[in-house]
Each structure stands twice: as C-alpha cells, then as structure tokens.
Amino acid sequence: MALFEMKWLRRFVRRHTHPIPEHRADLWKRRLSIGYAILAWQAFGLVCYMVYTGRNDYAKYYGYKSEEELALSPAQQFAKHINVEGTGKIIRISGLTKVEEVPFDASAAKRVKD
C-alpha cells in the first residue's frame, strides 16, 4: 500500500470488513497459488503450441498485417509507430560491424499508412 499512498482506501477497507481467520486466509492463499500455477502452465503450453504450429505471429497468420507492413523491418515498423518526423537512416549492426543502412522517410511512411 505504501507504493501508491492510498491511505483512504486502506482505512475504508479496514472499517467496512471483518478480519479473516489466519487458517482460512492461508487455505485460500494456497488454493489461489495452485490455480495461478495451473493457469500459467496452460498459457505457456498454448504459446508453445502456437509456435510449433507456425502461428507465432498472430497478426500475420490472421491477416491483420498487410504485405507492405510485413516487408518492413522491425526498426522501420517501430519508426512508423512512434511517428518519427522527417528523414533519417536506420542502421543495422551485428557485433561490431555495420550490416545494413536503410534510408527512412516519414512522409513516405505516412502515405503508405493512409
């Protein structure tokens, strides 16, 4: 509670609720922990299954991305997403060597978006 400093909420909850016996609170804490572990394991299994079947990029698989968006590198997609203004260069580096240098023009990216 100290993180958000909502003392009014703490006072309200303490005033309008009764204390829970410790053994019951411990029992429900264990039950919720087991439920959370099962839910997390199922979510992990779903992610592994989606990657195994080739559906790890759901936007591409379900057709939410156009062919133009798929052709862009992640750096170009990010530059479009944060609305970079003007022109610039996107430089790709691997290790200590420059692999690729791509010019980026925001006005051309906006025309593709519209």
mmCIF file with all atom_site columns, N, CA and C in Angstrom, residues 59-105:
data_model
loop_
_atom_site.group_PDB
_atom_site.id
_atom_site.type_symbol
_atom_site.label_atom_id
_atom_site.label_alt_id
_atom_site.label_comp_id
_atom_site.label_asym_id
_atom_site.label_entity_id
_atom_site.label_seq_id
_atom_site.pdbx_PDB_ins_code
_atom_site.Cartn_x
_atom_site.Cartn_y
_atom_site.Cartn_z
_atom_site.occupancy
_atom_site.B_iso_or_equiv
_atom_site.pdbx_formal_charge
_atom_site.auth_seq_id
_atom_site.auth_comp_id
_atom_site.auth_asym_id
_atom_site.auth_atom_id
_atom_site.pdbx_PDB_model_num
ATOM 1   N N  . ALA A 1 59  ? -0.723 -11.757 -35.990 1.00 0.00 ? 59  ALA A N  1
ATOM 2   C CA . ALA A 1 59  ? -1.210 -10.715 -36.903 1.00 0.00 ? 59  ALA A CA 1
ATOM 3   C C  . ALA A 1 59  ? -0.982 -11.129 -38.356 1.00 0.00 ? 59  ALA A C  1
ATOM 4   N N  . LYS A 1 60  ? 0.117  -11.778 -38.615 1.00 0.00 ? 60  LYS A N  1
ATOM 5   C CA . LYS A 1 60  ? 0.390  -12.259 -39.977 1.00 0.00 ? 60  LYS A CA 1
ATOM 6   C C  . LYS A 1 60  ? -0.525 -13.433 -40.308 1.00 0.00 ? 60  LYS A C  1
ATOM 7   N N  . TYR A 1 61  ? -0.694 -14.346 -39.375 1.00 0.00 ? 61  TYR A N  1
ATOM 8   C CA . TYR A 1 61  ? -1.489 -15.554 -39.611 1.00 0.00 ? 61  TYR A CA 1
ATOM 9   C C  . TYR A 1 61  ? -2.957 -15.225 -39.876 1.00 0.00 ? 61  TYR A C  1
ATOM 10  N N  . TYR A 1 62  ? -3.516 -14.291 -39.109 1.00 0.00 ? 62  TYR A N  1
ATOM 11  C CA . TYR A 1 62  ? -4.929 -13.961 -39.253 1.00 0.00 ? 62  TYR A CA 1
ATOM 12  C C  . TYR A 1 62  ? -5.185 -12.808 -40.228 1.00 0.00 ? 62  TYR A C  1
ATOM 13  N N  . GLY A 1 63  ? -4.130 -12.311 -40.884 1.00 0.00 ? 63  GLY A N  1
ATOM 14  C CA . GLY A 1 63  ? -4.306 -11.301 -41.926 1.00 0.00 ? 63  GLY A CA 1
ATOM 15  C C  . GLY A 1 63  ? -4.470 -9.880  -41.441 1.00 0.00 ? 63  GLY A C  1
ATOM 16  N N  . TYR A 1 64  ? -4.020 -9.564  -40.222 1.00 0.00 ? 64  TYR A N  1
ATOM 17  C CA . TYR A 1 64  ? -4.117 -8.199  -39.711 1.00 0.00 ? 64  TYR A CA 1
ATOM 18  C C  . TYR A 1 64  ? -3.019 -7.306  -40.262 1.00 0.00 ? 64  TYR A C  1
ATOM 19  N N  . LYS A 1 65  ? -1.915 -7.891  -40.745 1.00 0.00 ? 65  LYS A N  1
ATOM 20  C CA . LYS A 1 65  ? -0.827 -7.121  -41.328 1.00 0.00 ? 65  LYS A CA 1
ATOM 21  C C  . LYS A 1 65  ? -0.901 -7.217  -42.844 1.00 0.00 ? 65  LYS A C  1
ATOM 22  N N  . SER A 1 66  ? -0.674 -6.089  -43.506 1.00 0.00 ? 66  SER A N  1
ATOM 23  C CA . SER A 1 66  ? -0.654 -6.103  -44.968 1.00 0.00 ? 66  SER A CA 1
ATOM 24  C C  . SER A 1 66  ? 0.722  -6.568  -45.442 1.00 0.00 ? 66  SER A C  1
ATOM 25  N N  . GLU A 1 67  ? 0.821  -6.831  -46.739 1.00 0.00 ? 67  GLU A N  1
ATOM 26  C CA . GLU A 1 67  ? 2.098  -7.259  -47.314 1.00 0.00 ? 67  GLU A CA 1
ATOM 27  C C  . GLU A 1 67  ? 3.150  -6.157  -47.182 1.00 0.00 ? 67  GLU A C  1
ATOM 28  N N  . GLU A 1 68  ? 2.727  -4.883  -47.264 1.00 0.00 ? 68  GLU A N  1
ATOM 29  C CA . GLU A 1 68  ? 3.668  -3.772  -47.118 1.00 0.00 ? 68  GLU A CA 1
ATOM 30  C C  . GLU A 1 68  ? 4.249  -3.723  -45.716 1.00 0.00 ? 68  GLU A C  1
ATOM 31  N N  . GLU A 1 69  ? 3.408  -3.952  -44.713 1.00 0.00 ? 69  GLU A N  1
ATOM 32  C CA . GLU A 1 69  ? 3.898  -3.951  -43.341 1.00 0.00 ? 69  GLU A CA 1
ATOM 33  C C  . GLU A 1 69  ? 4.820  -5.130  -43.075 1.00 0.00 ? 69  GLU A C  1
ATOM 34  N N  . LEU A 1 70  ? 4.539  -6.270  -43.676 1.00 0.00 ? 70  LEU A N  1
ATOM 35  C CA . LEU A 1 70  ? 5.396  -7.435  -43.485 1.00 0.00 ? 70  LEU A CA 1
ATOM 36  C C  . LEU A 1 70  ? 6.763  -7.244  -44.134 1.00 0.00 ? 70  LEU A C  1
ATOM 37  N N  . ALA A 1 71  ? 6.829  -6.417  -45.189 1.00 0.00 ? 71  ALA A N  1
ATOM 38  C CA . ALA A 1 71  ? 8.097  -6.184  -45.873 1.00 0.00 ? 71  ALA A CA 1
ATOM 39  C C  . ALA A 1 71  ? 9.017  -5.266  -45.078 1.00 0.00 ? 71  ALA A C  1
ATOM 40  N N  . LEU A 1 72  ? 8.476  -4.484  -44.144 1.00 0.00 ? 72  LEU A N  1
ATOM 41  C CA . LEU A 1 72  ? 9.289  -3.562  -43.354 1.00 0.00 ? 72  LEU A CA 1
ATOM 42  C C  . LEU A 1 72  ? 10.039 -4.307  -42.260 1.00 0.00 ? 72  LEU A C  1
ATOM 43  N N  . SER A 1 73  ? 11.227 -3.810  -41.942 1.00 0.00 ? 73  SER A N  1
ATOM 44  C CA . SER A 1 73  ? 11.990 -4.383  -40.834 1.00 0.00 ? 73  SER A CA 1
ATOM 45  C C  . SER A 1 73  ? 11.361 -3.929  -39.519 1.00 0.00 ? 73  SER A C  1
ATOM 46  N N  . PRO A 1 74  ? 11.678 -4.587  -38.403 1.00 0.00 ? 74  PRO A N  1
ATOM 47  C CA . PRO A 1 74  ? 11.134 -4.147  -37.119 1.00 0.00 ? 74  PRO A CA 1
ATOM 48  C C  . PRO A 1 74  ? 11.494 -2.699  -36.783 1.00 0.00 ? 74  PRO A C  1
ATOM 49  N N  . ALA A 1 75  ? 12.691 -2.250  -37.176 1.00 0.00 ? 75  ALA A N  1
ATOM 50  C CA . ALA A 1 75  ? 13.088 -0.860  -36.903 1.00 0.00 ? 75  ALA A CA 1
ATOM 51  C C  . ALA A 1 75  ? 12.215 0.111   -37.683 1.00 0.00 ? 75  ALA A C  1
ATOM 52  N N  . GLN A 1 76  ? 11.903 -0.220  -38.935 1.00 0.00 ? 76  GLN A N  1
ATOM 53  C CA . GLN A 1 76  ? 11.042 0.646   -39.736 1.00 0.00 ? 76  GLN A CA 1
ATOM 54  C C  . GLN A 1 76  ? 9.617  0.653   -39.188 1.00 0.00 ? 76  GLN A C  1
ATOM 55  N N  . GLN A 1 77  ? 9.129  -0.486  -38.755 1.00 0.00 ? 77  GLN A N  1
ATOM 56  C CA . GLN A 1 77  ? 7.796  -0.552  -38.157 1.00 0.00 ? 77  GLN A CA 1
ATOM 57  C C  . GLN A 1 77  ? 7.738  0.300   -36.890 1.00 0.00 ? 77  GLN A C  1
ATOM 58  N N  . PHE A 1 78  ? 8.795  0.224   -36.070 1.00 0.00 ? 78  PHE A N  1
ATOM 59  C CA . PHE A 1 78  ? 8.828  1.000   -34.834 1.00 0.00 ? 78  PHE A CA 1
ATOM 60  C C  . PHE A 1 78  ? 8.898  2.491   -35.140 1.00 0.00 ? 78  PHE A C  1
ATOM 61  N N  . ALA A 1 79  ? 9.685  2.875   -36.137 1.00 0.00 ? 79  ALA A N  1
ATOM 62  C CA . ALA A 1 79  ? 9.783  4.286   -36.511 1.00 0.00 ? 79  ALA A CA 1
ATOM 63  C C  . ALA A 1 79  ? 8.424  4.810   -36.976 1.00 0.00 ? 79  ALA A C  1
ATOM 64  N N  . LYS A 1 80  ? 7.671  4.006   -37.724 1.00 0.00 ? 80  LYS A N  1
ATOM 65  C CA . LYS A 1 80  ? 6.325  4.406   -38.127 1.00 0.00 ? 80  LYS A CA 1
ATOM 66  C C  . LYS A 1 80  ? 5.405  4.511   -36.921 1.00 0.00 ? 80  LYS A C  1
ATOM 67  N N  . HIS A 1 81  ? 5.548  3.573   -35.990 1.00 0.00 ? 81  HIS A N  1
ATOM 68  C CA . HIS A 1 81  ? 4.668  3.519   -34.826 1.00 0.00 ? 81  HIS A CA 1
ATOM 69  C C  . HIS A 1 81  ? 4.840  4.741   -33.926 1.00 0.00 ? 81  HIS A C  1
ATOM 70  N N  . ILE A 1 82  ? 6.068  5.216   -33.743 1.00 0.00 ? 82  ILE A N  1
ATOM 71  C CA . ILE A 1 82  ? 6.286  6.361   -32.859 1.00 0.00 ? 82  ILE A CA 1
ATOM 72  C C  . ILE A 1 82  ? 6.226  7.691   -33.605 1.00 0.00 ? 82  ILE A C  1
ATOM 73  N N  . ASN A 1 83  ? 5.822  7.653   -34.879 1.00 0.00 ? 83  ASN A N  1
ATOM 74  C CA . ASN A 1 83  ? 5.625  8.854   -35.694 1.00 0.00 ? 83  ASN A CA 1
ATOM 75  C C  . ASN A 1 83  ? 6.882  9.725   -35.777 1.00 0.00 ? 83  ASN A C  1
ATOM 76  N N  . VAL A 1 84  ? 7.961  9.137   -36.260 1.00 0.00 ? 84  VAL A N  1
ATOM 77  C CA . VAL A 1 84  ? 9.199  9.872   -36.470 1.00 0.00 ? 84  VAL A CA 1
ATOM 78  C C  . VAL A 1 84  ? 8.962  10.887  -37.583 1.00 0.00 ? 84  VAL A C  1
ATOM 79  N N  . GLU A 1 85  ? 9.418  12.106  -37.378 1.00 0.00 ? 85  GLU A N  1
ATOM 80  C CA . GLU A 1 85  ? 9.227  13.163  -38.368 1.00 0.00 ? 85  GLU A CA 1
ATOM 81  C C  . GLU A 1 85  ? 10.503 13.340  -39.190 1.00 0.00 ? 85  GLU A C  1
ATOM 82  N N  . GLY A 1 86  ? 10.340 13.699  -40.461 1.00 0.00 ? 86  GLY A N  1
ATOM 83  C CA . GLY A 1 86  ? 11.480 13.989  -41.321 1.00 0.00 ? 86  GLY A CA 1
ATOM 84  C C  . GLY A 1 86  ? 12.092 12.732  -41.919 1.00 0.00 ? 86  GLY A C  1
ATOM 85  N N  . THR A 1 87  ? 13.361 12.847  -42.263 1.00 0.00 ? 87  THR A N  1
ATOM 86  C CA . THR A 1 87  ? 14.075 11.721  -42.865 1.00 0.00 ? 87  THR A CA 1
ATOM 87  C C  . THR A 1 87  ? 15.224 11.316  -41.960 1.00 0.00 ? 87  THR A C  1
ATOM 88  N N  . GLY A 1 88  ? 15.725 10.129  -42.200 1.00 0.00 ? 88  GLY A N  1
ATOM 89  C CA . GLY A 1 88  ? 16.839 9.636   -41.399 1.00 0.00 ? 88  GLY A CA 1
ATOM 90  C C  . GLY A 1 88  ? 17.346 8.321   -41.954 1.00 0.00 ? 88  GLY A C  1
ATOM 91  N N  . LYS A 1 89  ? 18.239 7.705   -41.212 1.00 0.00 ? 89  LYS A N  1
ATOM 92  C CA . LYS A 1 89  ? 18.803 6.423   -41.611 1.00 0.00 ? 89  LYS A CA 1
ATOM 93  C C  . LYS A 1 89  ? 18.569 5.421   -40.499 1.00 0.00 ? 89  LYS A C  1
ATOM 94  N N  . ILE A 1 90  ? 18.236 4.220   -40.887 1.00 0.00 ? 90  ILE A N  1
ATOM 95  C CA . ILE A 1 90  ? 18.132 3.118   -39.938 1.00 0.00 ? 90  ILE A CA 1
ATOM 96  C C  . ILE A 1 90  ? 19.336 2.230   -40.202 1.00 0.00 ? 90  ILE A C  1
ATOM 97  N N  . ILE A 1 91  ? 20.182 2.099   -39.197 1.00 0.00 ? 91  ILE A N  1
ATOM 98  C CA . ILE A 1 91  ? 21.428 1.344   -39.339 1.00 0.00 ? 91  ILE A CA 1
ATOM 99  C C  . ILE A 1 91  ? 21.303 0.056   -38.545 1.00 0.00 ? 91  ILE A C  1
ATOM 100 N N  . ARG A 1 92  ? 21.575 -1.063  -39.198 1.00 0.00 ? 92  ARG A N  1
ATOM 101 C CA . ARG A 1 92  ? 21.543 -2.377  -38.552 1.00 0.00 ? 92  ARG A CA 1
ATOM 102 C C  . ARG A 1 92  ? 22.974 -2.814  -38.296 1.00 0.00 ? 92  ARG A C  1
ATOM 103 N N  . ILE A 1 93  ? 23.263 -3.176  -37.059 1.00 0.00 ? 93  ILE A N  1
ATOM 104 C CA . ILE A 1 93  ? 24.614 -3.557  -36.655 1.00 0.00 ? 93  ILE A CA 1
ATOM 105 C C  . ILE A 1 93  ? 24.573 -4.968  -36.091 1.00 0.00 ? 93  ILE A C  1
ATOM 106 N N  . SER A 1 94  ? 25.537 -5.782  -36.481 1.00 0.00 ? 94  SER A N  1
ATOM 107 C CA . SER A 1 94  ? 25.686 -7.126  -35.942 1.00 0.00 ? 94  SER A CA 1
ATOM 108 C C  . SER A 1 94  ? 27.100 -7.242  -35.394 1.00 0.00 ? 94  SER A C  1
ATOM 109 N N  . GLY A 1 95  ? 27.204 -7.422  -34.098 1.00 0.00 ? 95  GLY A N  1
ATOM 110 C CA . GLY A 1 95  ? 28.527 -7.446  -33.480 1.00 0.00 ? 95  GLY A CA 1
ATOM 111 C C  . GLY A 1 95  ? 29.115 -6.049  -33.505 1.00 0.00 ? 95  GLY A C  1
ATOM 112 N N  . LEU A 1 96  ? 30.267 -5.907  -34.152 1.00 0.00 ? 96  LEU A N  1
ATOM 113 C CA . LEU A 1 96  ? 30.896 -4.603  -34.276 1.00 0.00 ? 96  LEU A CA 1
ATOM 114 C C  . LEU A 1 96  ? 30.924 -4.115  -35.720 1.00 0.00 ? 96  LEU A C  1
ATOM 115 N N  . THR A 1 97  ? 30.181 -4.781  -36.591 1.00 0.00 ? 97  THR A N  1
ATOM 116 C CA . THR A 1 97  ? 30.177 -4.387  -37.999 1.00 0.00 ? 97  THR A CA 1
ATOM 117 C C  . THR A 1 97  ? 28.796 -3.915  -38.417 1.00 0.00 ? 97  THR A C  1
ATOM 118 N N  . LYS A 1 98  ? 28.797 -2.935  -39.331 1.00 0.00 ? 98  LYS A N  1
ATOM 119 C CA . LYS A 1 98  ? 27.540 -2.418  -39.869 1.00 0.00 ? 98  LYS A CA 1
ATOM 120 C C  . LYS A 1 98  ? 27.077 -3.361  -40.972 1.00 0.00 ? 98  LYS A C  1
ATOM 121 N N  . VAL A 1 99  ? 25.866 -3.881  -40.831 1.00 0.00 ? 99  VAL A N  1
ATOM 122 C CA . VAL A 1 99  ? 25.331 -4.844  -41.779 1.00 0.00 ? 99  VAL A CA 1
ATOM 123 C C  . VAL A 1 99  ? 24.535 -4.160  -42.872 1.00 0.00 ? 99  VAL A C  1
ATOM 124 N N  . GLU A 1 100 ? 23.701 -3.198  -42.471 1.00 0.00 ? 100 GLU A N  1
ATOM 125 C CA . GLU A 1 100 ? 22.776 -2.598  -43.433 1.00 0.00 ? 100 GLU A CA 1
ATOM 126 C C  . GLU A 1 100 ? 22.476 -1.160  -43.033 1.00 0.00 ? 100 GLU A C  1
ATOM 127 N N  . GLU A 1 101 ? 22.268 -0.313  -44.038 1.00 0.00 ? 101 GLU A N  1
ATOM 128 C CA . GLU A 1 101 ? 21.866 1.070   -43.800 1.00 0.00 ? 101 GLU A CA 1
ATOM 129 C C  . GLU A 1 101 ? 20.696 1.382   -44.727 1.00 0.00 ? 101 GLU A C  1
ATOM 130 N N  . VAL A 1 102 ? 19.536 1.688   -44.125 1.00 0.00 ? 102 VAL A N  1
ATOM 131 C CA . VAL A 1 102 ? 18.315 1.907   -44.897 1.00 0.00 ? 102 VAL A CA 1
ATOM 132 C C  . VAL A 1 102 ? 17.844 3.333   -44.673 1.00 0.00 ? 102 VAL A C  1
ATOM 133 N N  . PRO A 1 103 ? 17.607 4.103   -45.741 1.00 0.00 ? 103 PRO A N  1
ATOM 134 C CA . PRO A 1 103 ? 17.053 5.453   -45.551 1.00 0.00 ? 103 PRO A CA 1
ATOM 135 C C  . PRO A 1 103 ? 15.582 5.360   -45.139 1.00 0.00 ? 103 PRO A C  1
ATOM 136 N N  . PHE A 1 104 ? 15.157 6.267   -44.265 1.00 0.00 ? 104 PHE A N  1
ATOM 137 C CA . PHE A 1 104 ? 13.781 6.286   -43.783 1.00 0.00 ? 104 PHE A CA 1
ATOM 138 C C  . PHE A 1 104 ? 13.196 7.664   -44.038 1.00 0.00 ? 104 PHE A C  1
ATOM 139 N N  . ASP A 1 105 ? 12.032 7.686   -44.662 1.00 0.00 ? 105 ASP A N  1
ATOM 140 C CA . ASP A 1 105 ? 11.338 8.939   -44.940 1.00 0.00 ? 105 ASP A CA 1
ATOM 141 C C  . ASP A 1 105 ? 9.948  8.854   -44.320 1.00 0.00 ? 105 ASP A C  1
#
